[in-house]
């Protein structure tokens, strides 16, 4: 049985899409870790203004992703829309580098780069249409391979960019690299990706914007989004509390944080592919439930960790569980509105936003009533709640059913 990466390499459309998603990941990985440094330290934005800016940008990204998904289904193809959103990345990143002012940074962060972020669900929708004849399990494996490509960018790029630019005294050149990455992506999509019909154009035109938003807000979809967001919130809480537990309760050093995060990120790439293979044998629901259970155990053990070696010992289970949580929900969410790839894939962005929101709320509540270790334990309970809701809704396999 072929691995998802081999499946991808044999299909020229999927192969090109994988390169496109790597370039997309490169642009984000080159700048996101240093965005606050550029905005606050180099350009002088206040902490409060920057926080509000990032929240508004995340909200705008969700709205744009859903709107573009609806448009993609209505027009029946994705290539032109992909070119448009990539161009926003070229201009947005380039403007910050060429015109390093508060105004250009705010314009890019609030509008241009959130639009560019819509490329992620667009590419997954495009790949879904290319893989639709391969069968559900093969399509899930391809999704895992594509998601692994993004993770690979995040393993390699941030450290290399930081190493190269640390001696320059400014992280602004990272935005030049990101703009060039977007430009390369624009040329790639323009030259190598054919127009790909997503759905029956008549179907898309029958569904207005209001009807499409109504489909997302239907109880059937919203309840499942809630379950996945609760599960995904554990990843966001981990990002917040892991460094604090390492240097606090576990008695580690700041240098341990980078090592642990690097180990987990590398293992995630491997395990994402492994989960793709697992889905040949298990349904999406069973695989996601297993991955969630593993990560719940990881969060509970993280909250109980009191020695540095405890955290290092958790890297394997953490990476294995996290790989499931960042890859399997992609296929699950797409299949909630299976007959509309653009709208279904936009649920990926909705889930990221909701998961981050739940994560922030759990962090605020946990640190108010307990400490960082207690917050990790609270997050594990949220993961259990999400898992139970998922099993209640889809434990009999109904989650694989498309929209009614």
CSV table of C-alpha atoms in Angstrom, one decimal:
chain,number,residue,atom,x,y,z
A,1,UNK,CA,0.0,0.0,0.0
A,2,UNK,CA,1.5,3.3,-1.0
A,3,UNK,CA,2.2,6.0,1.5
A,4,UNK,CA,0.3,9.3,1.2
A,5,UNK,CA,3.5,11.1,0.1
A,6,UNK,CA,4.0,8.5,-2.7
A,7,UNK,CA,0.4,9.0,-3.7
A,8,UNK,CA,0.9,12.7,-3.9
A,9,UNK,CA,4.1,12.4,-5.9
A,10,UNK,CA,2.3,10.2,-8.6
A,11,UNK,CA,-0.3,12.8,-9.2
A,12,UNK,CA,1.1,16.0,-10.9
A,13,UNK,CA,-1.8,18.2,-9.6
A,14,UNK,CA,-1.4,17.0,-6.0
A,15,UNK,CA,2.4,17.2,-6.3
A,16,UNK,CA,2.3,20.8,-7.5
A,17,UNK,CA,-0.3,21.6,-4.7
A,18,UNK,CA,2.1,20.2,-2.2
A,19,UNK,CA,4.9,22.5,-3.4
A,20,UNK,CA,2.4,25.4,-3.2
A,21,UNK,CA,1.5,24.5,0.4
A,22,UNK,CA,5.2,24.3,1.3
A,23,UNK,CA,5.8,27.8,-0.1
A,24,UNK,CA,2.7,29.0,1.8
A,25,UNK,CA,4.1,27.5,5.0
A,26,UNK,CA,7.5,29.0,4.3
A,27,UNK,CA,6.1,32.5,4.2
A,28,UNK,CA,4.2,32.1,7.4
A,29,UNK,CA,7.1,30.3,9.2
A,30,UNK,CA,9.6,33.0,8.2
A,31,UNK,CA,7.5,35.8,9.7
A,32,UNK,CA,5.0,34.6,12.3
A,33,UNK,CA,7.5,33.9,15.1
A,34,UNK,CA,9.0,37.4,14.6
A,35,UNK,CA,5.8,39.4,13.9
A,36,UNK,CA,5.5,40.7,17.4
A,37,UNK,CA,9.1,41.7,17.5
A,38,UNK,CA,8.7,43.7,14.2
A,39,UNK,CA,5.4,45.3,15.2
A,40,UNK,CA,6.2,46.1,18.8
A,41,UNK,CA,9.9,46.4,19.2
A,42,UNK,CA,10.9,47.7,15.7
A,43,UNK,CA,7.9,49.7,14.7
A,44,UNK,CA,6.7,50.9,18.1
A,45,UNK,CA,3.1,49.5,18.3
A,46,UNK,CA,1.8,49.3,21.9
A,47,UNK,CA,1.1,45.9,23.5
A,48,UNK,CA,-2.6,46.6,23.7
A,49,UNK,CA,-2.9,47.8,20.1
A,50,UNK,CA,-0.9,44.8,18.8
A,51,UNK,CA,-3.2,42.4,20.8
A,52,UNK,CA,-6.3,44.0,19.3
A,53,UNK,CA,-4.8,44.0,15.9
A,54,UNK,CA,-4.0,40.3,16.0
A,55,UNK,CA,-7.5,39.4,17.2
A,56,UNK,CA,-9.2,41.6,14.5
A,57,UNK,CA,-6.9,40.0,11.9
A,58,UNK,CA,-7.9,36.5,13.0
A,59,UNK,CA,-11.6,37.3,12.9
A,60,UNK,CA,-11.1,38.9,9.4
A,61,UNK,CA,-9.3,35.8,8.2
A,62,UNK,CA,-12.2,33.5,9.2
A,63,UNK,CA,-14.7,35.8,7.4
A,64,UNK,CA,-12.6,36.0,4.3
A,65,UNK,CA,-11.9,32.2,4.3
A,66,UNK,CA,-15.6,31.4,4.4
A,67,UNK,CA,-16.5,34.1,1.8
A,68,UNK,CA,-13.8,32.9,-0.6
A,69,UNK,CA,-14.9,29.3,-0.1
A,70,UNK,CA,-18.4,30.2,-1.0
A,71,UNK,CA,-17.2,32.1,-4.1
A,72,UNK,CA,-15.0,29.2,-5.1
A,73,UNK,CA,-18.0,26.9,-5.0
A,74,UNK,CA,-20.2,29.3,-6.9
A,75,UNK,CA,-17.7,29.9,-9.8
A,76,UNK,CA,-16.7,26.2,-9.8
A,77,UNK,CA,-12.8,26.6,-9.8
A,78,UNK,CA,-10.0,27.7,-7.5
A,79,UNK,CA,-7.0,28.8,-9.5
A,80,UNK,CA,-8.0,32.4,-10.1
A,81,UNK,CA,-8.9,32.9,-6.4
A,82,UNK,CA,-5.6,31.3,-5.4
A,83,UNK,CA,-3.7,33.7,-7.6
A,84,UNK,CA,-5.5,36.7,-6.1
A,85,UNK,CA,-4.9,35.7,-2.5
A,86,UNK,CA,-1.2,34.9,-3.2
A,87,UNK,CA,-0.8,38.3,-4.7
A,88,UNK,CA,-2.1,39.8,-1.4
A,89,UNK,CA,0.8,38.0,0.3
A,90,UNK,CA,3.3,39.3,-2.2
A,91,UNK,CA,2.1,42.9,-1.6
A,92,UNK,CA,1.5,42.5,2.1
A,93,UNK,CA,4.9,41.1,3.1
A,94,UNK,CA,6.6,43.3,0.6
A,95,UNK,CA,5.0,46.5,1.9
A,96,UNK,CA,6.2,45.8,5.4
A,97,UNK,CA,9.8,45.3,4.2
A,98,UNK,CA,9.9,48.2,1.7
A,99,UNK,CA,7.8,50.7,3.8
A,100,UNK,CA,8.5,49.7,7.4
A,101,UNK,CA,6.0,52.0,9.1
A,102,UNK,CA,3.1,51.4,11.6
A,103,UNK,CA,0.6,52.1,8.8
A,104,UNK,CA,2.0,49.5,6.4
A,105,UNK,CA,2.3,46.9,9.1
A,106,UNK,CA,-1.3,47.5,10.3
A,107,UNK,CA,-2.6,47.4,6.7
A,108,UNK,CA,-0.7,44.1,6.0
A,109,UNK,CA,-1.5,42.4,9.3
A,110,UNK,CA,-5.1,43.4,9.3
A,111,UNK,CA,-6.2,43.0,5.7
A,112,UNK,CA,-3.6,41.7,3.2
A,113,UNK,CA,-2.1,38.8,5.1
A,114,UNK,CA,-5.4,37.5,6.5
A,115,UNK,CA,-6.6,37.3,2.9
A,116,UNK,CA,-3.4,35.5,1.9
A,117,UNK,CA,-4.1,33.1,4.8
A,118,UNK,CA,-7.2,32.0,2.9
A,119,UNK,CA,-4.8,30.1,0.6
A,120,UNK,CA,-4.6,27.3,3.1
A,121,UNK,CA,-8.3,26.2,2.9
A,122,UNK,CA,-8.3,26.9,-0.8
A,123,UNK,CA,-5.4,24.6,-1.4
A,124,UNK,CA,-7.0,21.8,0.7
A,125,UNK,CA,-10.2,22.3,-1.3
A,126,UNK,CA,-8.3,22.1,-4.5
A,127,UNK,CA,-6.5,18.9,-3.4
A,128,UNK,CA,-9.9,17.4,-2.3
A,129,UNK,CA,-11.3,17.8,-5.8
A,130,UNK,CA,-8.1,16.3,-7.3
A,131,UNK,CA,-8.3,13.3,-4.9
A,132,UNK,CA,-12.1,12.8,-5.0
A,133,UNK,CA,-11.7,9.8,-7.3
A,134,UNK,CA,-9.2,8.1,-5.0
A,135,UNK,CA,-11.7,7.2,-2.3
A,136,UNK,CA,-12.1,8.6,1.2
A,137,UNK,CA,-9.2,6.8,2.9
A,138,UNK,CA,-6.7,7.7,0.2
A,139,UNK,CA,-8.0,11.3,0.2
A,140,UNK,CA,-7.4,11.4,4.0
A,141,UNK,CA,-3.9,10.1,3.5
A,142,UNK,CA,-3.2,12.8,0.9
A,143,UNK,CA,-4.5,15.4,3.3
A,144,UNK,CA,-2.1,14.1,5.9
A,145,UNK,CA,0.8,14.3,3.5
A,146,UNK,CA,-0.1,17.9,2.6
A,147,UNK,CA,-0.4,18.9,6.2
A,148,UNK,CA,3.0,17.3,6.9
A,149,UNK,CA,4.5,19.5,4.2
A,150,UNK,CA,3.3,22.6,6.2
A,151,UNK,CA,4.8,21.2,9.4
A,152,UNK,CA,8.1,20.6,7.7
A,153,UNK,CA,8.3,24.3,6.9
A,154,UNK,CA,7.8,25.2,10.5
A,155,UNK,CA,10.5,22.7,11.6
A,156,UNK,CA,13.2,24.2,9.4
A,157,UNK,CA,12.4,27.8,8.5
A,158,UNK,CA,12.0,29.8,11.8
A,159,UNK,CA,15.4,28.7,13.2
A,160,UNK,CA,17.2,29.2,10.0
A,161,UNK,CA,15.7,32.7,9.5
A,162,UNK,CA,16.5,33.6,13.1
A,163,UNK,CA,20.0,32.4,12.8
A,164,UNK,CA,20.7,34.3,9.6
A,165,UNK,CA,19.0,37.6,10.7
A,166,UNK,CA,19.9,37.7,14.4
A,167,UNK,CA,23.2,39.5,13.6
A,168,UNK,CA,21.5,42.1,11.5
A,169,UNK,CA,19.7,43.8,14.3
A,170,UNK,CA,16.4,43.7,12.4
A,171,UNK,CA,13.9,41.0,11.5
A,172,UNK,CA,12.4,43.0,8.7
A,173,UNK,CA,14.3,41.0,6.0
A,174,UNK,CA,12.1,38.0,7.0
A,175,UNK,CA,9.2,39.8,5.3
A,176,UNK,CA,11.3,40.1,2.1
A,177,UNK,CA,11.9,36.4,2.2
A,178,UNK,CA,8.2,35.8,2.7
A,179,UNK,CA,7.3,38.1,-0.2
A,180,UNK,CA,9.7,36.3,-2.5
A,181,UNK,CA,8.2,33.0,-1.3
A,182,UNK,CA,4.7,34.2,-2.3
A,183,UNK,CA,6.0,35.4,-5.6
A,184,UNK,CA,7.5,32.0,-6.3
A,185,UNK,CA,4.1,30.5,-5.3
A,186,UNK,CA,2.3,32.9,-7.7
A,187,UNK,CA,4.4,31.7,-10.6
A,188,UNK,CA,4.0,28.1,-9.6
A,189,UNK,CA,0.2,28.3,-9.5
A,190,UNK,CA,0.0,30.4,-12.7
A,191,UNK,CA,2.2,28.0,-14.7
A,192,UNK,CA,1.5,24.6,-13.4
A,193,UNK,CA,-1.9,24.3,-11.7
A,194,UNK,CA,-4.8,23.8,-14.2
A,195,UNK,CA,-8.3,25.1,-13.6
A,196,UNK,CA,-10.0,22.5,-11.4
A,197,UNK,CA,-13.8,22.3,-11.3
A,198,UNK,CA,-14.9,22.0,-7.7
A,199,UNK,CA,-18.6,21.4,-7.7
A,200,UNK,CA,-21.5,21.7,-10.1
A,201,UNK,CA,-21.8,25.4,-10.8
A,202,UNK,CA,-25.6,25.2,-10.7
A,203,UNK,CA,-25.3,23.9,-7.1
A,204,UNK,CA,-23.1,26.7,-6.0
A,205,UNK,CA,-25.3,29.4,-7.6
A,206,UNK,CA,-28.4,28.0,-5.9
A,207,UNK,CA,-26.8,28.6,-2.5
A,208,UNK,CA,-26.5,32.3,-1.7
A,209,UNK,CA,-24.0,33.8,0.8
A,210,UNK,CA,-26.7,33.8,3.5
A,211,UNK,CA,-27.7,30.2,2.8
A,212,UNK,CA,-24.0,29.2,2.9
A,213,UNK,CA,-23.4,30.9,6.2
A,214,UNK,CA,-26.7,29.3,7.4
A,215,UNK,CA,-25.3,25.9,6.5
A,216,UNK,CA,-22.2,26.6,8.7
A,217,UNK,CA,-24.5,27.8,11.6
A,218,UNK,CA,-26.8,24.8,11.3
A,219,UNK,CA,-26.9,22.7,14.5
A,220,UNK,CA,-25.5,19.6,12.7
A,221,UNK,CA,-22.3,21.5,11.6
A,222,UNK,CA,-22.0,23.9,14.6
A,223,UNK,CA,-22.2,21.1,17.2
A,224,UNK,CA,-19.3,19.2,15.4
A,225,UNK,CA,-17.3,22.4,15.1
A,226,UNK,CA,-17.7,22.8,18.9
A,227,UNK,CA,-16.4,19.3,19.5
A,228,UNK,CA,-13.4,19.7,17.3
A,229,UNK,CA,-12.6,23.2,18.6
A,230,UNK,CA,-12.6,21.9,22.2
A,231,UNK,CA,-10.2,19.2,21.2
A,232,UNK,CA,-8.0,21.6,19.2
A,233,UNK,CA,-7.9,24.0,22.1
A,234,UNK,CA,-5.5,21.7,23.9
A,235,UNK,CA,-2.9,22.5,21.3
A,236,UNK,CA,-3.2,26.2,22.0
A,237,UNK,CA,-3.1,25.8,25.7
A,238,UNK,CA,0.0,23.6,25.3
A,239,UNK,CA,1.7,26.4,23.4
A,240,UNK,CA,1.0,28.8,26.2
A,241,UNK,CA,1.8,26.7,29.3
A,242,UNK,CA,4.6,24.4,28.1
A,243,UNK,CA,7.4,27.0,28.3
A,244,UNK,CA,6.1,28.2,31.7
A,245,UNK,CA,5.9,24.7,33.1
A,246,UNK,CA,9.4,23.8,31.7
A,247,UNK,CA,11.0,26.8,33.4
A,248,UNK,CA,8.7,26.7,36.5
A,249,UNK,CA,7.4,23.5,37.9
A,250,UNK,CA,9.8,21.2,36.0
A,251,UNK,CA,12.9,23.3,36.9
A,252,UNK,CA,14.2,23.5,33.4
A,253,UNK,CA,16.0,26.3,31.5
A,254,UNK,CA,15.0,28.5,28.7
A,255,UNK,CA,17.2,26.6,26.3
A,256,UNK,CA,15.1,23.4,27.1
A,257,UNK,CA,12.1,25.1,25.6
A,258,UNK,CA,13.6,25.4,22.1
A,259,UNK,CA,15.0,21.8,22.2
A,260,UNK,CA,11.6,20.3,23.3
A,261,UNK,CA,9.6,22.3,20.8
A,262,UNK,CA,12.1,21.3,18.0
A,263,UNK,CA,11.9,17.6,18.9
A,264,UNK,CA,8.1,17.7,19.0
A,265,UNK,CA,7.9,19.6,15.7
A,266,UNK,CA,10.2,17.1,13.9
A,267,UNK,CA,8.3,14.1,15.3
A,268,UNK,CA,5.0,15.6,14.3
A,269,UNK,CA,6.0,15.6,10.6
A,270,UNK,CA,6.7,11.8,10.8
A,271,UNK,CA,3.6,11.0,12.8
A,272,UNK,CA,1.3,13.0,10.5
A,273,UNK,CA,2.3,10.5,7.8
A,274,UNK,CA,1.8,7.6,10.2
A,275,UNK,CA,-1.7,8.8,11.0
A,276,UNK,CA,-2.4,8.9,7.3
A,277,UNK,CA,-1.6,5.2,7.1
A,278,UNK,CA,-3.6,4.5,10.3
A,279,UNK,CA,-6.7,5.9,8.5
A,280,UNK,CA,-6.5,3.1,6.0
A,281,UNK,CA,-7.5,0.8,8.9
A,282,UNK,CA,-9.6,3.1,11.1
A,283,UNK,CA,-12.4,5.5,10.3
A,284,UNK,CA,-11.8,9.3,10.7
A,285,UNK,CA,-13.9,9.3,13.8
A,286,UNK,CA,-12.0,6.3,15.4
A,287,UNK,CA,-8.6,7.7,14.5
A,288,UNK,CA,-9.5,11.2,15.8
A,289,UNK,CA,-10.9,9.7,19.0
A,290,UNK,CA,-7.7,7.7,19.5
A,291,UNK,CA,-5.5,10.7,18.8
A,292,UNK,CA,-7.6,12.9,21.2
A,293,UNK,CA,-7.4,10.3,24.0
A,294,UNK,CA,-3.6,10.2,23.6
A,295,UNK,CA,-3.3,14.0,23.7
A,296,UNK,CA,-5.6,14.2,26.8
A,297,UNK,CA,-3.2,11.8,28.6
A,298,UNK,CA,-0.3,14.0,27.4
A,299,UNK,CA,-1.9,17.2,28.8
A,300,UNK,CA,-2.7,15.5,32.2
A,301,UNK,CA,0.9,14.2,32.5
A,302,UNK,CA,2.2,17.7,31.5
A,303,UNK,CA,0.2,19.1,34.4
A,304,UNK,CA,1.7,16.6,36.8
A,305,UNK,CA,5.3,17.0,35.6
A,306,UNK,CA,7.7,18.2,38.3
A,307,UNK,CA,11.1,17.3,36.7
A,308,UNK,CA,12.7,18.4,33.5
A,309,UNK,CA,13.1,14.8,32.3
A,310,UNK,CA,9.3,14.4,32.6
A,311,UNK,CA,8.8,16.9,29.8
A,312,UNK,CA,11.4,15.3,27.6
A,313,UNK,CA,9.8,11.9,28.2
A,314,UNK,CA,6.5,13.3,27.0
A,315,UNK,CA,7.8,14.5,23.6
A,316,UNK,CA,7.0,11.2,21.9
A,317,UNK,CA,3.4,11.0,23.1
A,318,UNK,CA,2.9,14.7,22.7
A,319,UNK,CA,4.0,14.6,19.0
A,320,UNK,CA,2.0,11.5,18.3
A,321,UNK,CA,-1.2,13.0,19.7
A,322,UNK,CA,-0.6,16.4,18.3
A,323,UNK,CA,-0.1,15.0,14.8
A,324,UNK,CA,-3.5,13.5,14.9
A,325,UNK,CA,-5.1,16.7,16.1
A,326,UNK,CA,-3.6,18.9,13.4
A,327,UNK,CA,-4.2,16.5,10.5
A,328,UNK,CA,-7.3,14.3,10.9
A,329,UNK,CA,-9.8,17.2,11.6
A,330,UNK,CA,-9.0,18.5,8.1
A,331,UNK,CA,-10.7,15.6,6.4
A,332,UNK,CA,-13.5,15.4,9.0
A,333,UNK,CA,-14.4,19.1,8.6
A,334,UNK,CA,-14.3,18.9,4.8
A,335,UNK,CA,-16.8,16.0,4.9
A,336,UNK,CA,-19.2,18.0,7.1
A,337,UNK,CA,-20.2,19.8,3.8
A,338,UNK,CA,-18.8,17.3,1.4
A,339,UNK,CA,-20.6,18.5,-1.7
A,340,UNK,CA,-19.0,22.0,-1.4
A,341,UNK,CA,-15.2,21.7,-1.2
A,342,UNK,CA,-14.6,25.4,-0.9
A,343,UNK,CA,-17.1,26.0,1.9
A,344,UNK,CA,-16.2,22.7,3.6
A,345,UNK,CA,-12.5,23.5,3.6
A,346,UNK,CA,-13.2,27.0,5.0
A,347,UNK,CA,-14.3,25.2,8.2
A,348,UNK,CA,-10.6,24.6,8.8
A,349,UNK,CA,-10.1,28.4,9.4
A,350,UNK,CA,-13.2,28.5,11.5
A,351,UNK,CA,-11.9,25.7,13.7
A,352,UNK,CA,-8.5,27.4,14.1
A,353,UNK,CA,-10.2,30.6,15.3
A,354,UNK,CA,-12.6,28.8,17.7
A,355,UNK,CA,-9.9,26.5,19.0
A,356,UNK,CA,-7.7,29.5,19.8
A,357,UNK,CA,-10.6,31.3,21.5
A,358,UNK,CA,-11.3,28.3,23.7
A,359,UNK,CA,-7.6,28.0,24.4
A,360,UNK,CA,-7.3,31.6,25.5
A,361,UNK,CA,-10.4,31.3,27.7
A,362,UNK,CA,-9.1,28.1,29.3
A,363,UNK,CA,-5.7,29.8,29.9
A,364,UNK,CA,-7.4,32.8,31.5
A,365,UNK,CA,-9.6,30.6,33.7
A,366,UNK,CA,-6.9,28.1,34.6
A,367,UNK,CA,-4.4,30.8,35.7
A,368,UNK,CA,-7.1,32.5,37.7
A,369,UNK,CA,-8.1,29.5,39.8
A,370,UNK,CA,-4.8,27.5,39.7
A,371,UNK,CA,-1.3,27.6,38.3
A,372,UNK,CA,0.2,26.7,34.9
A,373,UNK,CA,0.2,23.0,35.8
A,374,UNK,CA,-3.5,23.2,36.9
A,375,UNK,CA,-4.3,25.0,33.6
A,376,UNK,CA,-2.8,22.0,31.7
A,377,UNK,CA,-5.1,19.7,33.7
A,378,UNK,CA,-8.1,21.9,33.0
A,379,UNK,CA,-7.3,21.8,29.3
A,380,UNK,CA,-7.3,18.0,29.4
A,381,UNK,CA,-10.8,18.1,30.8
A,382,UNK,CA,-11.8,20.3,27.9
A,383,UNK,CA,-10.3,17.7,25.6
A,384,UNK,CA,-12.4,15.0,27.3
A,385,UNK,CA,-15.5,17.1,26.8
A,386,UNK,CA,-14.8,17.5,23.1
A,387,UNK,CA,-14.1,13.8,22.7
A,388,UNK,CA,-17.3,12.8,24.5
A,389,UNK,CA,-19.3,15.3,22.3
A,390,UNK,CA,-17.6,13.9,19.2
A,391,UNK,CA,-18.5,10.3,20.2
A,392,UNK,CA,-22.0,11.3,21.1
A,393,UNK,CA,-22.5,12.9,17.7
A,394,UNK,CA,-20.6,10.5,15.5
A,395,UNK,CA,-19.7,7.5,17.5
A,396,UNK,CA,-21.9,5.4,15.2
A,397,UNK,CA,-20.1,6.7,12.1
A,398,UNK,CA,-22.6,9.4,11.2
A,399,UNK,CA,-19.8,12.0,11.2
A,400,UNK,CA,-18.6,10.8,7.8
A,401,UNK,CA,-21.9,11.6,6.3
A,402,UNK,CA,-21.9,14.7,4.1
A,403,UNK,CA,-24.3,17.5,4.3
A,404,UNK,CA,-27.9,16.6,4.2
